[in-house]
């Protein structure tokens, strides 16, 4: 084999390797988009179920198992885990208080996006939840499926990388995160990042409307989502 022939063979092999790599990368990105879309569909389904049934629903994102699912909660169930850094949500702080007293105390700390009525509604829901700690939440089938739990494809390098939620001060990168959806159509604001080692999608959950938006890549500042209300105005707190 002449030198020219050797160079041609090496060039062909190199081209085949590049084409193969690009093909695998394209497949992985397609898989990532598909998994991100499925999680977004689950979030939308939870909102729809809450509105249609009149019962709170929640989506559980498990970053250890890399799974997600919907649960329906009895009326008055406490469906959101309190922030580890937020003592205001500790039920012990409200021991001996009536629901009305809890509502009055909690209303001062509730972030209102559209005025006092929203704060009142959320405070009432919180007070009712504390009064009925024993209420249960049960898994429900995911939209269009018989399974109650979905999974991202870890074997293809896809993971739920982190979750920003309104009731946590910092993003969660391990354990479970609960995102709550209420019968009036609102939820807590959140950003769910689904990623591989070279690509990602951000699922933005808008609090007042419950709208789920899929954005390519990671947000420059997810905290910005947490501190802007539905009118686009900057709030001093989440």
PDB file of C-alpha atoms in Angstrom:
ATOM      1  CA  UNK A   1       0.000   0.000   0.000  1.00  0.00           C
ATOM      2  CA  UNK A   2       1.440   3.321  -1.014  1.00  0.00           C
ATOM      3  CA  UNK A   3       1.635   6.344   1.274  1.00  0.00           C
ATOM      4  CA  UNK A   4      -1.182   8.023  -0.638  1.00  0.00           C
ATOM      5  CA  UNK A   5      -3.422   4.998  -0.214  1.00  0.00           C
ATOM      6  CA  UNK A   6      -2.604   4.886   3.507  1.00  0.00           C
ATOM      7  CA  UNK A   7      -3.512   8.552   3.879  1.00  0.00           C
ATOM      8  CA  UNK A   8      -6.794   7.995   2.058  1.00  0.00           C
ATOM      9  CA  UNK A   9      -7.682   5.053   4.309  1.00  0.00           C
ATOM     10  CA  UNK A  10      -6.864   7.063   7.447  1.00  0.00           C
ATOM     11  CA  UNK A  11      -8.962   9.956   6.176  1.00  0.00           C
ATOM     12  CA  UNK A  12     -11.920   7.651   5.546  1.00  0.00           C
ATOM     13  CA  UNK A  13     -11.580   6.073   9.016  1.00  0.00           C
ATOM     14  CA  UNK A  14     -11.378   9.509  10.614  1.00  0.00           C
ATOM     15  CA  UNK A  15     -14.447  10.680   8.718  1.00  0.00           C
ATOM     16  CA  UNK A  16     -16.384   7.598   9.788  1.00  0.00           C
ATOM     17  CA  UNK A  17     -15.439   8.232  13.438  1.00  0.00           C
ATOM     18  CA  UNK A  18     -16.605  11.848  13.218  1.00  0.00           C
ATOM     19  CA  UNK A  19     -19.875  10.832  11.557  1.00  0.00           C
ATOM     20  CA  UNK A  20     -20.394   8.116  14.175  1.00  0.00           C
ATOM     21  CA  UNK A  21     -19.745  10.534  17.045  1.00  0.00           C
ATOM     22  CA  UNK A  22     -22.093  13.141  15.597  1.00  0.00           C
ATOM     23  CA  UNK A  23     -24.762  10.481  15.121  1.00  0.00           C
ATOM     24  CA  UNK A  24     -24.495   9.283  18.726  1.00  0.00           C
ATOM     25  CA  UNK A  25     -24.513  12.876  19.981  1.00  0.00           C
ATOM     26  CA  UNK A  26     -27.629  13.632  17.941  1.00  0.00           C
ATOM     27  CA  UNK A  27     -29.378  10.549  19.336  1.00  0.00           C
ATOM     28  CA  UNK A  28     -28.464  11.524  22.912  1.00  0.00           C
ATOM     29  CA  UNK A  29     -29.774  15.052  22.412  1.00  0.00           C
ATOM     30  CA  UNK A  30     -32.974  13.647  20.936  1.00  0.00           C
ATOM     31  CA  UNK A  31     -33.346  11.333  23.942  1.00  0.00           C
ATOM     32  CA  UNK A  32     -32.690  14.238  26.304  1.00  0.00           C
ATOM     33  CA  UNK A  33     -35.342  16.358  24.614  1.00  0.00           C
ATOM     34  CA  UNK A  34     -37.796  13.462  24.808  1.00  0.00           C
ATOM     35  CA  UNK A  35     -37.192  12.886  28.536  1.00  0.00           C
ATOM     36  CA  UNK A  36     -37.437  16.615  29.286  1.00  0.00           C
ATOM     37  CA  UNK A  37     -40.716  16.766  27.332  1.00  0.00           C
ATOM     38  CA  UNK A  38     -42.115  13.825  29.316  1.00  0.00           C
ATOM     39  CA  UNK A  39     -41.315  15.511  32.624  1.00  0.00           C
ATOM     40  CA  UNK A  40     -42.910  18.744  31.373  1.00  0.00           C
ATOM     41  CA  UNK A  41     -46.009  16.752  30.338  1.00  0.00           C
ATOM     42  CA  UNK A  42     -46.165  15.249  33.839  1.00  0.00           C
ATOM     43  CA  UNK A  43     -46.022  18.709  35.416  1.00  0.00           C
ATOM     44  CA  UNK A  44     -48.807  19.914  33.115  1.00  0.00           C
ATOM     45  CA  UNK A  45     -50.875  16.819  33.877  1.00  0.00           C
ATOM     46  CA  UNK A  46     -50.565  17.458  37.631  1.00  0.00           C
ATOM     47  CA  UNK A  47     -51.868  21.003  37.184  1.00  0.00           C
ATOM     48  CA  UNK A  48     -54.769  19.818  35.015  1.00  0.00           C
ATOM     49  CA  UNK A  49     -55.685  17.086  37.509  1.00  0.00           C
ATOM     50  CA  UNK A  50     -55.659  19.564  40.386  1.00  0.00           C
ATOM     51  CA  UNK A  51     -57.939  22.008  38.557  1.00  0.00           C
ATOM     52  CA  UNK A  52     -60.352  19.353  37.292  1.00  0.00           C
ATOM     53  CA  UNK A  53     -60.606  17.369  40.528  1.00  0.00           C
ATOM     54  CA  UNK A  54     -60.535  20.258  42.988  1.00  0.00           C
ATOM     55  CA  UNK A  55     -57.853  18.373  44.947  1.00  0.00           C
ATOM     56  CA  UNK A  56     -54.194  19.318  45.455  1.00  0.00           C
ATOM     57  CA  UNK A  57     -51.685  17.318  43.442  1.00  0.00           C
ATOM     58  CA  UNK A  58     -47.932  17.123  43.643  1.00  0.00           C
ATOM     59  CA  UNK A  59     -45.071  15.935  41.470  1.00  0.00           C
ATOM     60  CA  UNK A  60     -42.293  14.051  43.241  1.00  0.00           C
ATOM     61  CA  UNK A  61     -38.856  14.370  41.615  1.00  0.00           C
ATOM     62  CA  UNK A  62     -36.404  11.823  43.012  1.00  0.00           C
ATOM     63  CA  UNK A  63     -32.819  12.682  42.050  1.00  0.00           C
ATOM     64  CA  UNK A  64     -31.374   9.568  43.663  1.00  0.00           C
ATOM     65  CA  UNK A  65     -33.548   7.147  41.668  1.00  0.00           C
ATOM     66  CA  UNK A  66     -33.954   9.604  38.775  1.00  0.00           C
ATOM     67  CA  UNK A  67     -37.714   9.111  38.766  1.00  0.00           C
ATOM     68  CA  UNK A  68     -40.775  11.362  38.791  1.00  0.00           C
ATOM     69  CA  UNK A  69     -44.466  10.845  39.492  1.00  0.00           C
ATOM     70  CA  UNK A  70     -47.781  12.437  40.423  1.00  0.00           C
ATOM     71  CA  UNK A  71     -49.656  12.085  43.703  1.00  0.00           C
ATOM     72  CA  UNK A  72     -53.175  13.235  44.532  1.00  0.00           C
ATOM     73  CA  UNK A  73     -53.699  14.501  48.060  1.00  0.00           C
ATOM     74  CA  UNK A  74     -56.760  14.592  50.257  1.00  0.00           C
ATOM     75  CA  UNK A  75     -58.216  18.024  50.752  1.00  0.00           C
ATOM     76  CA  UNK A  76     -56.184  19.760  53.422  1.00  0.00           C
ATOM     77  CA  UNK A  77     -53.122  17.535  53.121  1.00  0.00           C
ATOM     78  CA  UNK A  78     -49.764  19.185  53.514  1.00  0.00           C
ATOM     79  CA  UNK A  79     -48.305  18.525  50.079  1.00  0.00           C
ATOM     80  CA  UNK A  80     -45.082  20.524  50.013  1.00  0.00           C
ATOM     81  CA  UNK A  81     -42.030  19.695  52.066  1.00  0.00           C
ATOM     82  CA  UNK A  82     -40.889  22.694  54.135  1.00  0.00           C
ATOM     83  CA  UNK A  83     -37.556  24.303  53.425  1.00  0.00           C
ATOM     84  CA  UNK A  84     -34.749  23.063  55.617  1.00  0.00           C
ATOM     85  CA  UNK A  85     -33.803  26.680  56.216  1.00  0.00           C
ATOM     86  CA  UNK A  86     -37.292  28.014  56.872  1.00  0.00           C
ATOM     87  CA  UNK A  87     -38.431  27.745  60.472  1.00  0.00           C
ATOM     88  CA  UNK A  88     -41.660  29.558  59.625  1.00  0.00           C
ATOM     89  CA  UNK A  89     -43.036  26.368  58.089  1.00  0.00           C
ATOM     90  CA  UNK A  90     -42.359  24.199  61.141  1.00  0.00           C
ATOM     91  CA  UNK A  91     -45.741  22.925  62.431  1.00  0.00           C
ATOM     92  CA  UNK A  92     -44.387  23.118  65.982  1.00  0.00           C
ATOM     93  CA  UNK A  93     -44.329  26.900  65.643  1.00  0.00           C
ATOM     94  CA  UNK A  94     -48.118  26.871  65.342  1.00  0.00           C
ATOM     95  CA  UNK A  95     -48.887  24.450  68.168  1.00  0.00           C
ATOM     96  CA  UNK A  96     -52.039  25.417  70.051  1.00  0.00           C
ATOM     97  CA  UNK A  97     -53.135  27.968  67.463  1.00  0.00           C
ATOM     98  CA  UNK A  98     -56.464  27.825  65.670  1.00  0.00           C
ATOM     99  CA  UNK A  99     -56.682  27.693  61.894  1.00  0.00           C
ATOM    100  CA  UNK A 100     -57.683  31.363  61.843  1.00  0.00           C
ATOM    101  CA  UNK A 101     -54.704  32.327  64.002  1.00  0.00           C
ATOM    102  CA  UNK A 102     -52.338  30.312  61.815  1.00  0.00           C
ATOM    103  CA  UNK A 103     -53.777  31.950  58.723  1.00  0.00           C
ATOM    104  CA  UNK A 104     -53.264  35.425  60.166  1.00  0.00           C
ATOM    105  CA  UNK A 105     -49.674  34.645  61.159  1.00  0.00           C
ATOM    106  CA  UNK A 106     -48.782  32.930  57.919  1.00  0.00           C
ATOM    107  CA  UNK A 107     -50.324  35.587  55.715  1.00  0.00           C
ATOM    108  CA  UNK A 108     -47.554  38.001  56.677  1.00  0.00           C
ATOM    109  CA  UNK A 109     -44.944  35.648  55.213  1.00  0.00           C
ATOM    110  CA  UNK A 110     -46.740  34.520  52.064  1.00  0.00           C
ATOM    111  CA  UNK A 111     -45.468  35.934  48.784  1.00  0.00           C
ATOM    112  CA  UNK A 112     -48.390  37.441  46.898  1.00  0.00           C
ATOM    113  CA  UNK A 113     -48.000  37.852  43.158  1.00  0.00           C
ATOM    114  CA  UNK A 114     -51.275  39.629  42.476  1.00  0.00           C
ATOM    115  CA  UNK A 115     -52.388  41.108  45.780  1.00  0.00           C
ATOM    116  CA  UNK A 116     -53.876  40.281  49.163  1.00  0.00           C
ATOM    117  CA  UNK A 117     -56.457  37.809  47.858  1.00  0.00           C
ATOM    118  CA  UNK A 118     -53.721  35.453  46.650  1.00  0.00           C
ATOM    119  CA  UNK A 119     -51.926  35.739  49.975  1.00  0.00           C
ATOM    120  CA  UNK A 120     -55.200  35.030  51.780  1.00  0.00           C
ATOM    121  CA  UNK A 121     -55.933  31.955  49.644  1.00  0.00           C
ATOM    122  CA  UNK A 122     -52.475  30.504  50.166  1.00  0.00           C
ATOM    123  CA  UNK A 123     -52.486  31.243  53.889  1.00  0.00           C
ATOM    124  CA  UNK A 124     -55.852  29.534  54.270  1.00  0.00           C
ATOM    125  CA  UNK A 125     -54.551  26.475  52.414  1.00  0.00           C
ATOM    126  CA  UNK A 126     -51.479  26.351  54.642  1.00  0.00           C
ATOM    127  CA  UNK A 127     -53.541  26.663  57.819  1.00  0.00           C
ATOM    128  CA  UNK A 128     -55.929  23.947  56.689  1.00  0.00           C
ATOM    129  CA  UNK A 129     -52.984  21.695  55.849  1.00  0.00           C
ATOM    130  CA  UNK A 130     -51.476  22.081  59.302  1.00  0.00           C
ATOM    131  CA  UNK A 131     -54.816  21.274  60.880  1.00  0.00           C
ATOM    132  CA  UNK A 132     -54.958  17.972  58.965  1.00  0.00           C
ATOM    133  CA  UNK A 133     -51.457  16.547  59.096  1.00  0.00           C
ATOM    134  CA  UNK A 134     -52.770  13.006  58.791  1.00  0.00           C
ATOM    135  CA  UNK A 135     -54.219  13.506  55.322  1.00  0.00           C
ATOM    136  CA  UNK A 136     -52.688  11.180  52.756  1.00  0.00           C
ATOM    137  CA  UNK A 137     -51.336  11.515  49.236  1.00  0.00           C
ATOM    138  CA  UNK A 138     -51.619   8.611  46.803  1.00  0.00           C
ATOM    139  CA  UNK A 139     -49.766   7.948  43.501  1.00  0.00           C
ATOM    140  CA  UNK A 140     -51.768   8.309  40.309  1.00  0.00           C
ATOM    141  CA  UNK A 141     -51.009   7.029  36.810  1.00  0.00           C
ATOM    142  CA  UNK A 142     -49.009   9.318  34.609  1.00  0.00           C
ATOM    143  CA  UNK A 143     -50.807  10.884  31.675  1.00  0.00           C
ATOM    144  CA  UNK A 144     -51.428   8.304  28.954  1.00  0.00           C
ATOM    145  CA  UNK A 145     -49.777   5.488  30.916  1.00  0.00           C
ATOM    146  CA  UNK A 146     -50.631   2.853  33.494  1.00  0.00           C
ATOM    147  CA  UNK A 147     -47.457   3.508  35.463  1.00  0.00           C
ATOM    148  CA  UNK A 148     -47.388   5.866  38.435  1.00  0.00           C
ATOM    149  CA  UNK A 149     -43.687   6.622  38.063  1.00  0.00           C
ATOM    150  CA  UNK A 150     -41.618   7.746  35.109  1.00  0.00           C
ATOM    151  CA  UNK A 151     -37.848   7.437  34.756  1.00  0.00           C
ATOM    152  CA  UNK A 152     -35.202   9.377  32.899  1.00  0.00           C
ATOM    153  CA  UNK A 153     -32.783   7.224  30.912  1.00  0.00           C
ATOM    154  CA  UNK A 154     -29.715   7.113  33.133  1.00  0.00           C
ATOM    155  CA  UNK A 155     -28.171   4.485  30.874  1.00  0.00           C
ATOM    156  CA  UNK A 156     -28.003   7.153  28.166  1.00  0.00           C
ATOM    157  CA  UNK A 157     -26.381   9.697  30.455  1.00  0.00           C
ATOM    158  CA  UNK A 158     -29.577  11.680  31.163  1.00  0.00           C
ATOM    159  CA  UNK A 159     -30.353  12.961  34.654  1.00  0.00           C
ATOM    160  CA  UNK A 160     -32.537  15.361  36.581  1.00  0.00           C
ATOM    161  CA  UNK A 161     -29.547  17.527  37.459  1.00  0.00           C
ATOM    162  CA  UNK A 162     -31.082  20.027  39.879  1.00  0.00           C
ATOM    163  CA  UNK A 163     -34.366  21.583  40.939  1.00  0.00           C
ATOM    164  CA  UNK A 164     -34.975  25.158  42.050  1.00  0.00           C
ATOM    165  CA  UNK A 165     -38.204  25.395  44.059  1.00  0.00           C
ATOM    166  CA  UNK A 166     -39.875  28.290  45.783  1.00  0.00           C
ATOM    167  CA  UNK A 167     -39.832  26.619  49.197  1.00  0.00           C
ATOM    168  CA  UNK A 168     -36.059  25.992  49.138  1.00  0.00           C
ATOM    169  CA  UNK A 169     -33.433  28.725  49.386  1.00  0.00           C
ATOM    170  CA  UNK A 170     -30.875  26.743  47.396  1.00  0.00           C
ATOM    171  CA  UNK A 171     -31.174  24.384  44.414  1.00  0.00           C
ATOM    172  CA  UNK A 172     -31.629  20.727  45.292  1.00  0.00           C
ATOM    173  CA  UNK A 173     -29.218  18.305  43.631  1.00  0.00           C
ATOM    174  CA  UNK A 174     -30.023  15.139  45.553  1.00  0.00           C
ATOM    175  CA  UNK A 175     -32.877  13.512  47.435  1.00  0.00           C
ATOM    176  CA  UNK A 176     -36.517  14.255  46.636  1.00  0.00           C
ATOM    177  CA  UNK A 177     -38.204  17.512  45.705  1.00  0.00           C
ATOM    178  CA  UNK A 178     -41.973  18.037  45.786  1.00  0.00           C
ATOM    179  CA  UNK A 179     -43.673  20.553  43.489  1.00  0.00           C
ATOM    180  CA  UNK A 180     -47.248  21.341  44.515  1.00  0.00           C
ATOM    181  CA  UNK A 181     -50.210  22.143  42.256  1.00  0.00           C
ATOM    182  CA  UNK A 182     -53.434  23.630  43.630  1.00  0.00           C
ATOM    183  CA  UNK A 183     -57.090  23.520  42.482  1.00  0.00           C
ATOM    184  CA  UNK A 184     -57.153  27.242  41.665  1.00  0.00           C
ATOM    185  CA  UNK A 185     -54.541  26.629  38.973  1.00  0.00           C
ATOM    186  CA  UNK A 186     -51.461  28.077  40.623  1.00  0.00           C
ATOM    187  CA  UNK A 187     -48.352  26.310  41.824  1.00  0.00           C
ATOM    188  CA  UNK A 188     -45.050  27.197  43.401  1.00  0.00           C
ATOM    189  CA  UNK A 189     -42.455  28.586  41.036  1.00  0.00           C
ATOM    190  CA  UNK A 190     -39.715  26.167  40.049  1.00  0.00           C
ATOM    191  CA  UNK A 191     -36.969  25.388  37.559  1.00  0.00           C
ATOM    192  CA  UNK A 192     -36.151  21.752  36.751  1.00  0.00           C
ATOM    193  CA  UNK A 193     -32.866  21.127  34.917  1.00  0.00           C
ATOM    194  CA  UNK A 194     -32.632  17.909  32.870  1.00  0.00           C
ATOM    195  CA  UNK A 195     -29.175  17.308  31.397  1.00  0.00           C
ATOM    196  CA  UNK A 196     -26.485  15.118  29.882  1.00  0.00           C
ATOM    197  CA  UNK A 197     -22.794  15.942  30.169  1.00  0.00           C
ATOM    198  CA  UNK A 198     -22.928  18.225  27.115  1.00  0.00           C
ATOM    199  CA  UNK A 199     -26.513  19.494  26.813  1.00  0.00           C
ATOM    200  CA  UNK A 200     -29.452  20.482  29.000  1.00  0.00           C
ATOM    201  CA  UNK A 201     -33.031  21.748  29.135  1.00  0.00           C
ATOM    202  CA  UNK A 202     -34.633  23.929  31.785  1.00  0.00           C
ATOM    203  CA  UNK A 203     -38.304  23.403  32.629  1.00  0.00           C
ATOM    204  CA  UNK A 204     -39.651  26.672  34.028  1.00  0.00           C
ATOM    205  CA  UNK A 205     -42.803  26.416  36.158  1.00  0.00           C
ATOM    206  CA  UNK A 206     -44.663  29.742  36.379  1.00  0.00           C
ATOM    207  CA  UNK A 207     -46.339  30.080  39.759  1.00  0.00           C
ATOM    208  CA  UNK A 208     -49.534  32.021  39.185  1.00  0.00           C
ATOM    209  CA  UNK A 209     -50.567  30.426  35.892  1.00  0.00           C
ATOM    210  CA  UNK A 210     -48.974  26.988  36.350  1.00  0.00           C
ATOM    211  CA  UNK A 211     -47.589  27.266  32.806  1.00  0.00           C
ATOM    212  CA  UNK A 212     -44.646  24.978  32.006  1.00  0.00           C
ATOM    213  CA  UNK A 213     -42.023  26.360  29.629  1.00  0.00           C
ATOM    214  CA  UNK A 214     -39.179  24.317  28.104  1.00  0.00           C
ATOM    215  CA  UNK A 215     -35.983  26.286  27.456  1.00  0.00           C
ATOM    216  CA  UNK A 216     -32.821  24.944  25.836  1.00  0.00           C
ATOM    217  CA  UNK A 217     -29.791  25.087  28.122  1.00  0.00           C
ATOM    218  CA  UNK A 218     -29.503  26.157  31.746  1.00  0.00           C
ATOM    219  CA  UNK A 219     -30.797  29.553  32.813  1.00  0.00           C
ATOM    220  CA  UNK A 220     -28.188  32.216  33.544  1.00  0.00           C
ATOM    221  CA  UNK A 221     -29.931  32.996  36.834  1.00  0.00           C
ATOM    222  CA  UNK A 222     -32.723  30.628  37.967  1.00  0.00           C
ATOM    223  CA  UNK A 223     -33.139  32.776  41.068  1.00  0.00           C
ATOM    224  CA  UNK A 224     -34.476  35.473  38.756  1.00  0.00           C
ATOM    225  CA  UNK A 225     -37.495  33.245  38.059  1.00  0.00           C
ATOM    226  CA  UNK A 226     -38.090  32.874  41.788  1.00  0.00           C
ATOM    227  CA  UNK A 227     -38.178  36.615  42.441  1.00  0.00           C
ATOM    228  CA  UNK A 228     -40.260  37.957  39.546  1.00  0.00           C
ATOM    229  CA  UNK A 229     -44.034  37.962  39.718  1.00  0.00           C
ATOM    230  CA  UNK A 230     -46.485  37.238  36.909  1.00  0.00           C
ATOM    231  CA  UNK A 231     -46.460  40.919  35.886  1.00  0.00           C
ATOM    232  CA  UNK A 232     -42.679  40.802  35.427  1.00  0.00           C
ATOM    233  CA  UNK A 233     -41.978  42.954  38.463  1.00  0.00           C
ATOM    234  CA  UNK A 234     -39.055  42.191  40.754  1.00  0.00           C
ATOM    235  CA  UNK A 235     -40.100  41.148  44.262  1.00  0.00           C
ATOM    236  CA  UNK A 236     -37.888  41.727  47.327  1.00  0.00           C
ATOM    237  CA  UNK A 237     -38.408  38.099  48.343  1.00  0.00           C
ATOM    238  CA  UNK A 238     -39.536  34.857  46.743  1.00  0.00           C
TER     239      UNK A 238
END
